[in-house]
Short mmCIF file of C-alpha atoms in Angstrom, two decimals:
data_model
loop_
_atom_site.label_atom_id
_atom_site.label_comp_id
_atom_site.label_asym_id
_atom_site.label_seq_id
_atom_site.Cartn_x
_atom_site.Cartn_y
_atom_site.Cartn_z
CA UNK A 1 0.00 0.00 0.00
CA UNK A 2 1.38 3.40 -0.98
CA UNK A 3 1.48 6.42 1.30
CA UNK A 4 -1.42 7.91 -0.69
CA UNK A 5 -3.78 4.99 -0.11
CA UNK A 6 -6.05 5.08 2.96
CA UNK A 7 -5.73 2.36 5.57
CA UNK A 8 -9.31 1.04 5.54
CA UNK A 9 -8.91 -1.03 8.70
CA UNK A 10 -7.52 1.96 10.58
CA UNK A 11 -10.36 4.14 9.32
CA UNK A 12 -12.91 1.55 10.44
CA UNK A 13 -11.38 1.43 13.93
CA UNK A 14 -11.30 5.23 14.10
CA UNK A 15 -14.93 5.41 13.03
CA UNK A 16 -15.95 2.93 15.74
CA UNK A 17 -14.02 4.92 18.34
CA UNK A 18 -15.60 8.22 17.33
CA UNK A 19 -19.08 6.72 17.27
CA UNK A 20 -18.55 5.51 20.81
CA UNK A 21 -17.23 8.85 22.04
CA UNK A 22 -19.51 11.17 20.10
CA UNK A 23 -22.56 8.90 20.09
CA UNK A 24 -23.12 9.30 16.36
CA UNK A 25 -25.72 6.54 16.55
CA UNK A 26 -29.25 7.84 16.78
CA UNK A 27 -30.32 4.99 19.04
CA UNK A 28 -31.32 6.29 22.51
CA UNK A 29 -29.26 5.65 25.63
CA UNK A 30 -30.44 5.84 29.23
CA UNK A 31 -27.10 7.01 30.67
CA UNK A 32 -27.51 4.71 33.67
CA UNK A 33 -24.33 2.70 33.09
CA UNK A 34 -22.33 5.82 32.34
CA UNK A 35 -23.36 7.37 35.65
CA UNK A 36 -22.79 4.15 37.57
CA UNK A 37 -19.24 3.88 36.25
CA UNK A 38 -18.57 7.48 37.25
CA UNK A 39 -19.72 6.86 40.82
CA UNK A 40 -17.66 3.66 40.99
CA UNK A 41 -14.57 5.53 39.77
CA UNK A 42 -15.07 8.16 42.47
CA UNK A 43 -16.39 6.00 45.29
CA UNK A 44 -14.60 5.99 48.65
CA UNK A 45 -17.11 4.02 50.74
CA UNK A 46 -18.01 1.16 48.39
CA UNK A 47 -15.39 -0.90 46.58
CA UNK A 48 -15.49 -3.85 44.19
CA UNK A 49 -13.44 -7.01 44.61
CA UNK A 50 -12.64 -8.15 41.07
CA UNK A 51 -11.63 -11.71 42.01
CA UNK A 52 -14.91 -12.17 43.87
CA UNK A 53 -16.79 -10.73 40.89
CA UNK A 54 -15.18 -13.33 38.60
CA UNK A 55 -16.02 -16.12 41.04
CA UNK A 56 -19.56 -14.79 41.41
CA UNK A 57 -19.98 -14.71 37.63
CA UNK A 58 -19.15 -18.42 37.42
CA UNK A 59 -21.43 -19.31 40.34
CA UNK A 60 -24.33 -17.17 39.09
CA UNK A 61 -24.08 -18.61 35.58
CA UNK A 62 -24.03 -22.18 36.91
CA UNK A 63 -27.02 -21.66 39.21
CA UNK A 64 -29.01 -19.79 36.57
CA UNK A 65 -28.46 -22.67 34.17
CA UNK A 66 -29.60 -25.19 36.79
CA UNK A 67 -32.73 -23.17 37.54
CA UNK A 68 -33.36 -22.54 33.83
CA UNK A 69 -33.76 -18.81 34.41
CA UNK A 70 -35.70 -17.12 31.64
CA UNK A 71 -38.23 -14.31 31.22
CA UNK A 72 -40.97 -16.98 31.15
CA UNK A 73 -40.52 -17.45 34.91
CA UNK A 74 -42.16 -14.04 35.45
CA UNK A 75 -45.59 -15.13 34.27
CA UNK A 76 -45.39 -18.44 36.09
CA UNK A 77 -45.92 -16.80 39.49
CA UNK A 78 -49.52 -17.19 40.60
CA UNK A 79 -49.97 -13.46 41.30
CA UNK A 80 -48.59 -12.07 38.04
CA UNK A 81 -50.99 -11.45 35.11
CA UNK A 82 -51.30 -14.27 32.59
CA UNK A 83 -52.90 -12.38 29.69
CA UNK A 84 -50.97 -10.29 27.18
CA UNK A 85 -53.25 -7.36 26.50
CA UNK A 86 -53.79 -3.69 27.29
CA UNK A 87 -55.30 -4.52 30.68
CA UNK A 88 -52.04 -6.27 31.59
CA UNK A 89 -50.00 -3.24 30.51
CA UNK A 90 -52.18 -1.08 32.77
CA UNK A 91 -51.68 -3.56 35.63
CA UNK A 92 -47.89 -3.56 35.24
CA UNK A 93 -47.75 0.22 34.92
CA UNK A 94 -49.79 0.67 38.11
CA UNK A 95 -47.70 -1.95 39.88
CA UNK A 96 -44.46 -0.18 39.04
CA UNK A 97 -45.79 3.25 39.97
CA UNK A 98 -46.29 1.79 43.46
CA UNK A 99 -43.34 -0.61 43.54
CA UNK A 100 -41.32 0.90 46.38
CA UNK A 101 -40.52 0.69 50.08
CA UNK A 102 -42.10 -2.42 51.59
CA UNK A 103 -39.51 -3.17 54.26
CA UNK A 104 -40.43 -3.19 57.93
CA UNK A 105 -38.57 -3.26 61.22
CA UNK A 106 -41.27 -5.43 62.75
CA UNK A 107 -41.17 -9.21 63.00
CA UNK A 108 -42.60 -11.40 60.25
CA UNK A 109 -45.70 -11.96 62.33
CA UNK A 110 -46.25 -8.24 62.92
CA UNK A 111 -45.16 -6.63 59.65
CA UNK A 112 -47.49 -5.32 56.97
CA UNK A 113 -48.99 -8.24 55.03
CA UNK A 114 -51.86 -8.96 52.66
CA UNK A 115 -54.14 -11.96 53.08
CA UNK A 116 -55.26 -13.18 49.66
CA UNK A 117 -56.30 -16.57 48.29
CA UNK A 118 -55.69 -18.21 51.66
CA UNK A 119 -52.07 -17.06 51.68
CA UNK A 120 -50.16 -14.31 53.44
CA UNK A 121 -48.08 -12.04 51.21
CA UNK A 122 -45.34 -9.60 52.25
CA UNK A 123 -42.92 -7.25 50.49
CA UNK A 124 -43.38 -6.74 46.77
CA UNK A 125 -45.87 -9.59 46.60
CA UNK A 126 -48.14 -7.79 49.07
CA UNK A 127 -48.54 -5.04 46.46
CA UNK A 128 -49.42 -7.47 43.66
CA UNK A 129 -51.79 -9.43 45.89
CA UNK A 130 -53.58 -6.26 47.03
CA UNK A 131 -54.00 -5.11 43.44
CA UNK A 132 -55.45 -8.46 42.37
CA UNK A 133 -57.78 -8.41 45.37
CA UNK A 134 -58.93 -4.88 44.56
CA UNK A 135 -59.76 -5.81 40.96
CA UNK A 136 -61.76 -8.82 42.16
CA UNK A 137 -63.66 -6.48 44.48
CA UNK A 138 -64.55 -4.20 41.57
CA UNK A 139 -62.13 -1.41 42.50
CA UNK A 140 -60.52 -0.02 39.29
CA UNK A 141 -57.04 0.33 40.81
CA UNK A 142 -55.34 0.10 37.37
CA UNK A 143 -57.51 2.81 35.73
CA UNK A 144 -55.91 6.26 35.49
CA UNK A 145 -59.39 7.86 35.57
CA UNK A 146 -59.77 6.40 39.07
CA UNK A 147 -56.42 7.87 40.15
CA UNK A 148 -57.52 11.36 39.10
CA UNK A 149 -60.89 11.16 40.85
CA UNK A 150 -60.25 12.99 44.11
CA UNK A 151 -63.54 11.81 45.59
CA UNK A 152 -63.05 8.13 44.80
CA UNK A 153 -59.27 7.71 44.97
CA UNK A 154 -58.44 9.04 48.41
CA UNK A 155 -56.05 8.14 51.18
CA UNK A 156 -58.88 6.27 52.90
CA UNK A 157 -59.63 4.27 49.75
CA UNK A 158 -55.94 3.32 49.44
CA UNK A 159 -55.97 2.27 53.09
CA UNK A 160 -58.87 -0.03 52.22
CA UNK A 161 -57.25 -1.37 49.03
CA UNK A 162 -53.98 -2.09 50.84
CA UNK A 163 -55.56 -3.13 54.15
CA UNK A 164 -53.25 -5.35 56.12
CA UNK A 165 -53.95 -8.54 58.01
CA UNK A 166 -51.71 -7.11 60.77
CA UNK A 167 -51.74 -3.83 62.68
CA UNK A 168 -49.01 -2.31 60.47
CA UNK A 169 -50.08 -0.22 57.47
CA UNK A 170 -48.37 -0.28 54.10
CA UNK A 171 -45.58 2.33 54.30
CA UNK A 172 -45.79 5.67 52.50
CA UNK A 173 -49.45 5.53 51.51
CA UNK A 174 -49.57 9.30 51.11
CA UNK A 175 -46.65 9.19 48.71
CA UNK A 176 -48.26 6.35 46.77
CA UNK A 177 -51.45 8.37 46.37
CA UNK A 178 -49.40 11.34 45.11
CA UNK A 179 -47.60 9.12 42.57
CA UNK A 180 -50.89 7.74 41.23
CA UNK A 181 -52.43 11.20 41.01
CA UNK A 182 -49.39 12.59 39.16
CA UNK A 183 -49.16 9.65 36.76
CA UNK A 184 -52.86 9.91 35.97
CA UNK A 185 -52.49 13.59 35.11
CA UNK A 186 -49.52 12.92 32.81
CA UNK A 187 -51.33 10.06 31.05
CA UNK A 188 -54.34 12.33 30.52
CA UNK A 189 -52.29 15.21 29.11
CA UNK A 190 -49.85 13.27 26.94
CA UNK A 191 -51.05 9.72 26.29
CA UNK A 192 -54.87 9.82 26.11
CA UNK A 193 -55.08 8.11 29.52
CA UNK A 194 -53.47 4.98 28.07
CA UNK A 195 -50.28 3.26 29.34
CA UNK A 196 -50.35 1.33 26.05
CA UNK A 197 -49.92 4.61 24.15
CA UNK A 198 -46.94 5.38 26.35
CA UNK A 199 -45.34 2.04 25.44
CA UNK A 200 -46.07 2.54 21.74
CA UNK A 201 -44.46 5.99 21.81
CA UNK A 202 -41.08 4.32 22.49
CA UNK A 203 -41.18 2.59 19.07
CA UNK A 204 -39.78 -0.69 20.34
CA UNK A 205 -36.84 0.82 22.22
CA UNK A 206 -36.32 -0.06 25.88
CA UNK A 207 -34.02 2.93 26.36
CA UNK A 208 -36.55 5.27 24.75
CA UNK A 209 -39.30 4.03 27.06
CA UNK A 210 -37.10 4.48 30.12
CA UNK A 211 -36.28 8.00 28.97
CA UNK A 212 -39.94 8.85 28.34
CA UNK A 213 -40.85 7.75 31.84
CA UNK A 214 -38.06 9.82 33.37
CA UNK A 215 -38.89 12.88 31.26
CA UNK A 216 -42.68 12.93 31.55
CA UNK A 217 -43.30 11.39 34.99
CA UNK A 218 -41.46 13.01 37.92
CA UNK A 219 -42.26 10.00 40.13
CA UNK A 220 -40.08 7.87 37.80
CA UNK A 221 -37.25 10.44 37.62
CA UNK A 222 -34.83 8.57 39.85
CA UNK A 223 -31.73 10.71 39.30
CA UNK A 224 -29.52 12.44 41.86
CA UNK A 225 -26.48 14.64 42.25
CA UNK A 226 -23.13 13.14 43.13
CA UNK A 227 -20.00 14.97 44.19
CA UNK A 228 -18.04 16.55 41.35
CA UNK A 229 -20.38 15.75 38.47
CA UNK A 230 -22.52 18.31 36.70
CA UNK A 231 -24.95 15.83 35.19
CA UNK A 232 -27.16 13.96 37.64
CA UNK A 233 -26.54 10.27 38.19
CA UNK A 234 -29.41 8.33 36.66
CA UNK A 235 -30.47 5.17 38.51
CA UNK A 236 -34.04 4.92 37.16
CA UNK A 237 -34.93 1.77 39.07
CA UNK A 238 -38.70 1.79 38.61
CA UNK A 239 -38.58 3.10 35.04
CA UNK A 240 -36.27 0.25 34.07
CA UNK A 241 -38.24 -2.39 35.95
CA UNK A 242 -41.40 -1.34 34.09
CA UNK A 243 -39.64 -2.12 30.82
CA UNK A 244 -38.27 -5.38 32.21
CA UNK A 245 -41.67 -6.48 33.51
CA UNK A 246 -43.25 -5.81 30.11
CA UNK A 247 -40.48 -7.73 28.35
CA UNK A 248 -40.79 -10.68 30.74
CA UNK A 249 -44.60 -10.75 30.79
CA UNK A 250 -44.95 -10.58 27.00
CA UNK A 251 -42.06 -12.97 26.42
CA UNK A 252 -40.18 -10.39 24.37
CA UNK A 253 -42.98 -10.29 21.80
CA UNK A 254 -45.61 -7.76 20.75
CA UNK A 255 -45.51 -4.70 22.99
CA UNK A 256 -42.83 -6.46 25.03
CA UNK A 257 -40.48 -6.68 22.05
CA UNK A 258 -37.60 -4.25 22.64
CA UNK A 259 -34.72 -4.30 20.20
CA UNK A 260 -32.32 -2.89 22.82
CA UNK A 261 -33.50 -4.70 25.95
CA UNK A 262 -29.88 -5.38 26.92
CA UNK A 263 -29.43 -1.66 27.65
CA UNK A 264 -31.52 -2.10 30.80
CA UNK A 265 -29.36 -2.47 33.92
CA UNK A 266 -30.18 -4.08 37.23
CA UNK A 267 -32.79 -2.35 39.36
CA UNK A 268 -30.72 -0.73 42.08
CA UNK A 269 -32.55 -1.11 45.38
CA UNK A 270 -31.59 -2.26 48.87
CA UNK A 271 -31.52 -6.00 48.11
CA UNK A 272 -28.91 -6.08 45.34
CA UNK A 273 -26.15 -4.39 47.42
CA UNK A 274 -27.00 -6.75 50.26
CA UNK A 275 -26.44 -9.94 48.27
CA UNK A 276 -23.40 -8.56 46.41
CA UNK A 277 -21.84 -7.73 49.76
CA UNK A 278 -22.61 -11.20 51.12
CA UNK A 279 -20.94 -12.69 48.02
CA UNK A 280 -17.82 -10.58 48.60
CA UNK A 281 -18.27 -8.66 45.36
CA UNK A 282 -18.66 -5.27 47.01
CA UNK A 283 -17.20 -4.08 50.31
CA UNK A 284 -18.14 -1.15 52.52
CA UNK A 285 -15.92 1.32 54.35
CA UNK A 286 -15.92 0.81 58.14
CA UNK A 287 -18.31 3.75 58.84
CA UNK A 288 -20.77 2.60 56.17
CA UNK A 289 -20.52 -1.03 57.29
CA UNK A 290 -21.32 -0.04 60.86
CA UNK A 291 -24.27 2.08 59.72
CA UNK A 292 -25.73 -0.75 57.60
CA UNK A 293 -25.32 -3.36 60.31
CA UNK A 294 -26.82 -1.03 62.93
CA UNK A 295 -29.79 -0.43 60.58
CA UNK A 296 -29.32 3.32 60.72
CA UNK A 297 -31.21 5.55 58.33
CA UNK A 298 -29.19 6.28 55.18
CA UNK A 299 -30.62 9.41 53.53
CA UNK A 300 -32.05 9.10 50.02
CA UNK A 301 -29.82 10.77 47.44
CA UNK A 302 -26.88 11.06 49.82
CA UNK A 303 -23.33 10.02 49.00
CA UNK A 304 -23.52 6.66 50.79
CA UNK A 305 -26.77 5.69 49.14
CA UNK A 306 -25.57 6.73 45.69
CA UNK A 307 -22.41 4.66 46.09
CA UNK A 308 -24.40 1.62 47.25
CA UNK A 309 -26.80 1.76 44.32
CA UNK A 310 -24.47 2.86 41.51
CA UNK A 311 -21.64 0.50 42.45
CA UNK A 312 -24.15 -2.36 42.51
CA UNK A 313 -25.17 -1.50 38.94
CA UNK A 314 -21.56 -1.42 37.80
CA UNK A 315 -20.69 -4.61 39.69
CA UNK A 316 -23.47 -6.61 38.00
CA UNK A 317 -22.48 -5.15 34.64
CA UNK A 318 -18.96 -6.53 35.15
CA UNK A 319 -20.42 -9.89 36.19
CA UNK A 320 -22.60 -9.91 33.06
CA UNK A 321 -19.58 -9.15 30.87
CA UNK A 322 -17.58 -11.93 32.53
CA UNK A 323 -20.38 -14.43 31.88
CA UNK A 324 -20.60 -13.34 28.22
CA UNK A 325 -16.82 -13.56 27.86
CA UNK A 326 -16.81 -17.15 29.06
CA UNK A 327 -20.12 -18.15 27.44
CA UNK A 328 -20.60 -15.97 24.34
CA UNK A 329 -23.38 -18.21 23.06
CA UNK A 330 -25.62 -17.57 26.07
CA UNK A 331 -28.38 -14.95 26.00
CA UNK A 332 -28.05 -13.26 29.34
CA UNK A 333 -28.71 -9.70 30.41
CA UNK A 334 -28.83 -7.64 33.59
CA UNK A 335 -32.58 -8.20 33.95
CA UNK A 336 -32.24 -11.97 34.26
CA UNK A 337 -29.31 -11.61 36.66
CA UNK A 338 -31.32 -9.16 38.78
CA UNK A 339 -34.31 -11.52 38.91
CA UNK A 340 -31.98 -14.32 40.00
CA UNK A 341 -30.22 -12.23 42.67
CA UNK A 342 -33.50 -10.95 44.11
CA UNK A 343 -34.99 -14.43 44.35
CA UNK A 344 -31.78 -15.73 45.92
CA UNK A 345 -31.56 -13.10 48.66
CA UNK A 346 -35.25 -13.60 49.49
CA UNK A 347 -34.58 -17.35 49.87
CA UNK A 348 -31.61 -16.57 52.13
CA UNK A 349 -33.78 -14.18 54.17
CA UNK A 350 -36.57 -16.76 54.52
CA UNK A 351 -34.02 -19.27 55.79
CA UNK A 352 -32.70 -16.76 58.35
CA UNK A 353 -29.21 -16.91 56.86
CA UNK A 354 -28.56 -13.25 56.02
CA UNK A 355 -24.95 -12.30 56.76
CA UNK A 356 -25.70 -8.56 56.70
CA UNK A 357 -28.98 -6.61 56.72
CA UNK A 358 -30.02 -4.47 53.79
CA UNK A 359 -29.42 -0.74 54.11
CA UNK A 360 -32.29 1.37 55.41
CA UNK A 361 -33.46 4.10 53.07
CA UNK A 362 -37.12 5.06 52.89
CA UNK A 363 -38.00 6.64 49.54
CA UNK A 364 -40.26 6.34 46.50
CA UNK A 365 -37.36 5.30 44.29
CA UNK A 366 -37.22 1.66 45.44
#
């Protein structure tokens, strides 16, 4: 090749580099991973152990294979919707508007719980059980017209819908009412009162749907400031889990078909850091470790909480990459890993084998 001839391979590499840096692609991005990596790079209270992450990747892959983890597992649970229609989209949207803060300091016998179909449900499942019970009782809990009706949808009506079989109420009922009211107003103004129209507006892009939720619905705008960065750190737990729930419920087909579903990260809450810490993948500074073990309140949006959540996102991303590196033929994404980790820590909790409690942060974000 003469000096006058272009090096096509070099040009191709340069083009790929520039596209990555300048984001020439028109495909939407959520920015969640970018923010998580920034927090990890600047974290002083949460650290990752790379050897443990590699070991965890092998163990997680092996156990997920044994349990045959797939999005189909979502619909197999007796409380999750079985149909694949607009009513199901409305159910999932309502569920994820309200999908936050179920933990309690009370004992299992005393904590908030829902009695439904001769079973007792706690945590996330208490929400789903209460919604199913409300629909059976003729209460239109998934209808945005109901949310906007200030005479019908009141704090007292929510207390009835989410009535407990114990003396403890569902936490943050006032905040849940505010989220429903706000979401109903946005749906009315922008989406003709239809969650299905919201999903269709994303044109089959998971990232676009996450971004629409964060832009149009303040109650989904889970982003926070972190020291030294102008742009807010985007966590977007409930926005991302809405997309993941749709994808899992619809089996990646129809309105659950997202061409970029792998852009969704884990759903950073209080359970993922807990299990990653117990696996040795993330470690806490002595002051943070003491605070977590003492079950002290960790303020929402504070430095400690941001490090816990963002470093968990980045940790699972590294685990996902390690699994793909060793098993390139396997279809695995952060959603499936998150589902597996959540189920695993709940099993550990039920067996009374937790090595560290989850951190205590009360907020609408998770």
